[in-house]
Amino acid sequence: MAESGDAAHFKWTDEHTRLLIQWRVANEALFTGRRNAAIKGFEVFVTEQKLSGKISAAQVKRKWENLKQKYKDLKCPQTGVSTEDGEVTAASWKWYAVLDEAIGGRPSITPPTLIASSGSDVAVTSPSSVRSTAERAGRKRKDIEELMYEMEEREAEREMEAAEREERRWREMMEREERRERERREHEERREQEAREREERRDREMREREERRDRETKEREERFLQLLELFAKK
């Protein structure tokens, strides 16, 4: 099965393919099976590998699907198919062992040695290279776990800072409310005090006017009596 679906202007190197296999296995959690999850996952690959503008996430997805399908075809070849024409086999395909380690669901093993009857030499992936690939994938997975742990720590710090800011805002708001309430009470007390003082002043002025009128009335009466006495003497 040919590896079709590559970008028209992008050439997949062995390093790109190896990175794709290792990255895809290490980031299995991104591929939840939900709608568009695969495209979004491969967009992360494109970004991390700095391939933006060179290849799309859809093309990376097709590359992965082609690799996976070819692995499945070689893992369970059709019966009765001859390899005399030099066709690629599990033993000769350089990505078989890496994919078998990644998605085969079992420890890395040397693929079955199928040699074409034409006698031509074939490339066999050694167990040591597979182990090296697995170790790199393990390191990549560990790096991702450490990155996720750091992200969780930063998120926890941000949440703590946000909680502290919220608490500070709440405390400042309560202080403002208390200050406004205190100022309102003081203002109300001043108004009541001023009202009492005005009332007392009015009462005092009224008493003074009453006293003055009484005094003036008494003085007039006394003068009138004095005049009567004078007239009586005459």
C-alpha positions as semicolon CSV with decimal commas, in nm:
position;residue;x (nm);y (nm);z (nm)
1;M;0,000;0,000;0,000
2;A;0,156;0,331;-0,110
3;E;0,197;0,617;0,133
4;S;-0,042;0,851;-0,047
5;G;-0,189;1,178;0,074
6;D;0,139;1,366;0,134
7;A;0,143;1,738;0,078
8;A;0,207;1,840;-0,281
9;H;0,504;2,056;-0,183
10;F;0,615;1,882;0,134
11;K;0,852;1,586;0,134
12;W;0,826;1,355;0,431
13;T;1,173;1,269;0,554
14;D;1,248;0,967;0,770
15;E;1,297;1,202;1,064
16;H;0,955;1,363;1,009
17;T;0,790;1,022;0,988
18;R;0,967;0,894;1,300
19;L;0,870;1,207;1,492
20;L;0,509;1,171;1,378
21;I;0,487;0,811;1,501
22;Q;0,649;0,889;1,835
23;W;0,447;1,206;1,885
24;R;0,116;1,040;1,794
25;V;0,170;0,761;2,047
26;A;0,291;0,998;2,320
27;N;-0,012;1,225;2,272
28;E;-0,283;0,961;2,256
29;A;-0,488;1,161;2,508
30;L;-0,551;1,431;2,246
31;F;-0,731;1,185;2,019
32;T;-1,054;1,125;2,208
33;G;-1,258;1,009;1,910
34;R;-1,479;1,314;1,930
35;R;-1,562;1,519;1,625
36;N;-1,260;1,712;1,493
37;A;-1,044;1,584;1,781
38;A;-0,796;1,423;1,538
39;I;-0,758;1,739;1,328
40;K;-0,710;1,952;1,638
41;G;-0,458;1,700;1,771
42;F;-0,252;1,705;1,452
43;E;-0,268;2,085;1,452
44;V;-0,069;2,065;1,776
45;F;0,187;1,845;1,596
46;V;0,217;2,095;1,310
47;T;0,268;2,378;1,559
48;E;0,519;2,194;1,778
49;Q;0,726;2,081;1,480
50;K;0,716;2,434;1,329
51;L;0,554;2,305;1,010
52;S;0,284;2,571;0,988
53;G;0,241;2,682;0,627
54;K;0,429;2,378;0,500
55;I;0,170;2,110;0,565
56;S;-0,182;2,100;0,704
57;A;-0,323;1,900;0,992
58;A;-0,545;1,710;0,746
59;Q;-0,239;1,603;0,545
60;V;-0,061;1,489;0,862
61;K;-0,373;1,293;0,955
62;R;-0,372;1,121;0,613
63;K;-0,003;1,038;0,654
64;W;-0,073;0,875;0,990
65;E;-0,373;0,683;0,856
66;N;-0,165;0,558;0,562
67;L;0,113;0,441;0,793
68;K;-0,133;0,268;1,022
69;Q;-0,318;0,100;0,735
70;K;0,005;-0,023;0,578
71;Y;0,115;-0,164;0,914
72;K;-0,216;-0,350;0,946
73;D;-0,185;-0,486;0,591
74;L;0,166;-0,616;0,658
75;K;0,079;-0,749;1,002
76;C;-0,202;-0,962;0,860
77;P;-0,110;-1,018;0,494
78;Q;-0,361;-1,175;0,262
79;T;-0,309;-1,546;0,221
80;G;-0,174;-1,663;-0,109
81;V;0,002;-1,335;-0,188
82;S;0,345;-1,391;-0,333
83;T;0,651;-1,181;-0,247
84;E;0,850;-1,291;-0,548
85;D;0,812;-0,953;-0,718
86;G;1,008;-0,779;-0,442
87;E;0,702;-0,630;-0,274
88;V;0,746;-0,465;0,065
89;T;0,704;-0,702;0,356
90;A;0,693;-0,668;0,733
91;A;1,062;-0,748;0,739
92;S;1,162;-0,500;0,471
93;W;0,941;-0,204;0,559
94;K;1,147;0,020;0,785
95;W;0,850;0,151;0,983
96;Y;0,698;-0,187;1,071
97;A;0,894;-0,245;1,393
98;V;0,845;0,113;1,513
99;L;0,471;0,098;1,452
100;D;0,447;-0,251;1,600
101;E;0,611;-0,117;1,916
102;A;0,383;0,186;1,915
103;I;0,041;0,045;1,826
104;G;0,087;-0,331;1,814
105;G;-0,026;-0,371;2,173
106;R;0,274;-0,587;2,270
107;P;0,647;-0,549;2,341
108;S;0,874;-0,489;2,049
109;I;0,960;-0,803;1,857
110;T;1,149;-0,861;1,540
111;P;0,895;-0,883;1,257
112;P;0,868;-1,210;1,068
113;T;1,153;-1,250;0,824
114;L;0,993;-1,274;0,482
115;I;1,247;-1,259;0,201
116;A;1,141;-1,231;-0,158
117;S;1,237;-1,531;-0,369
118;S;1,417;-1,297;-0,607
119;G;1,703;-1,301;-0,357
120;S;1,735;-0,923;-0,337
121;D;1,862;-0,781;-0,008
122;V;1,602;-0,636;0,225
123;A;1,631;-0,386;0,510
124;V;1,551;-0,527;0,854
125;T;1,490;-0,301;1,152
126;S;1,699;-0,420;1,445
127;P;1,554;-0,462;1,795
128;S;1,811;-0,212;1,927
129;S;1,679;0,062;1,698
130;V;1,326;-0,019;1,811
131;R;1,432;0,003;2,176
132;S;1,601;0,335;2,103
133;T;1,281;0,459;1,942
134;A;1,078;0,338;2,240
135;E;1,318;0,511;2,479
136;R;1,287;0,836;2,288
137;A;0,909;0,800;2,293
138;G;0,927;0,736;2,668
139;R;1,139;1,046;2,720
140;K;0,897;1,245;2,506
141;R;0,607;1,117;2,714
142;K;0,793;1,207;3,034
143;D;0,867;1,555;2,899
144;I;0,499;1,601;2,819
145;E;0,401;1,481;3,167
146;E;0,647;1,726;3,323
147;L;0,512;2,002;3,102
148;M;0,157;1,917;3,204
149;Y;0,264;1,915;3,571
150;E;0,424;2,259;3,529
151;M;0,110;2,383;3,354
152;E;-0,103;2,249;3,640
153;E;0,125;2,422;3,893
154;R;0,104;2,750;3,701
155;E;-0,273;2,711;3,678
156;A;-0,290;2,648;4,054
157;E;-0,077;2,958;4,114
158;R;-0,301;3,163;3,886
159;E;-0,609;3,035;4,068
160;M;-0,451;3,121;4,404
161;E;-0,358;3,469;4,281
162;A;-0,709;3,513;4,143
163;A;-0,855;3,403;4,478
164;E;-0,628;3,647;4,662
165;R;-0,728;3,928;4,426
166;E;-1,094;3,841;4,474
167;E;-1,050;3,835;4,851
168;R;-0,866;4,169;4,838
169;R;-1,140;4,321;4,622
170;W;-1,404;4,186;4,859
171;R;-1,219;4,327;5,162
172;E;-1,177;4,666;4,994
173;M;-1,544;4,666;4,896
174;M;-1,646;4,586;5,254
175;E;-1,419;4,862;5,384
176;R;-1,573;5,107;5,136
177;E;-1,922;5,000;5,243
178;E;-1,832;5,039;5,610
179;R;-1,677;5,380;5,541
180;R;-1,985;5,494;5,348
181;E;-2,213;5,364;5,625
182;R;-2,004;5,542;5,887
183;E;-2,008;5,866;5,687
184;R;-2,384;5,828;5,636
185;R;-2,440;5,784;6,009
186;E;-2,214;6,078;6,089
187;H;-2,397;6,292;5,833
188;E;-2,732;6,185;5,976
189;E;-2,613;6,260;6,328
190;R;-2,493;6,605;6,219
191;R;-2,828;6,675;6,055
192;E;-3,013;6,565;6,368
193;Q;-2,780;6,775;6,586
194;E;-2,829;7,078;6,364
195;A;-3,205;7,023;6,369
196;R;-3,202;7,004;6,750
197;E;-2,990;7,318;6,772
198;R;-3,226;7,504;6,537
199;E;-3,525;7,389;6,741
200;E;-3,359;7,495;7,066
201;R;-3,266;7,830;6,912
202;R;-3,625;7,886;6,796
203;D;-3,756;7,793;7,141
204;R;-3,509;8,025;7,309
205;E;-3,588;8,312;7,074
206;M;-3,960;8,251;7,127
207;R;-3,919;8,258;7,505
208;E;-3,711;8,573;7,482
209;R;-3,979;8,740;7,269
210;E;-4,249;8,632;7,513
211;E;-4,048;8,758;7,807
212;R;-3,981;9,086;7,629
213;R;-4,350;9,131;7,547
214;D;-4,445;9,049;7,906
215;R;-4,189;9,295;8,035
216;E;-4,301;9,567;7,796
217;T;-4,665;9,503;7,886
218;K;-4,585;9,526;8,253
219;E;-4,391;9,847;8,201
220;R;-4,683;10,002;8,010
221;E;-4,922;9,903;8,284
222;E;-4,696;10,056;8,547
223;R;-4,670;10,383;8,352
224;F;-5,047;10,388;8,306
225;L;-5,102;10,341;8,678
226;Q;-4,856;10,618;8,753
227;L;-5,045;10,852;8,521
228;L;-5,373;10,764;8,690
229;E;-5,224;10,843;9,029
230;L;-5,106;11,181;8,901
231;F;-5,450;11,266;8,767
232;A;-5,608;11,156;9,092
233;K;-5,387;11,387;9,296
234;K;-5,479;11,683;9,082
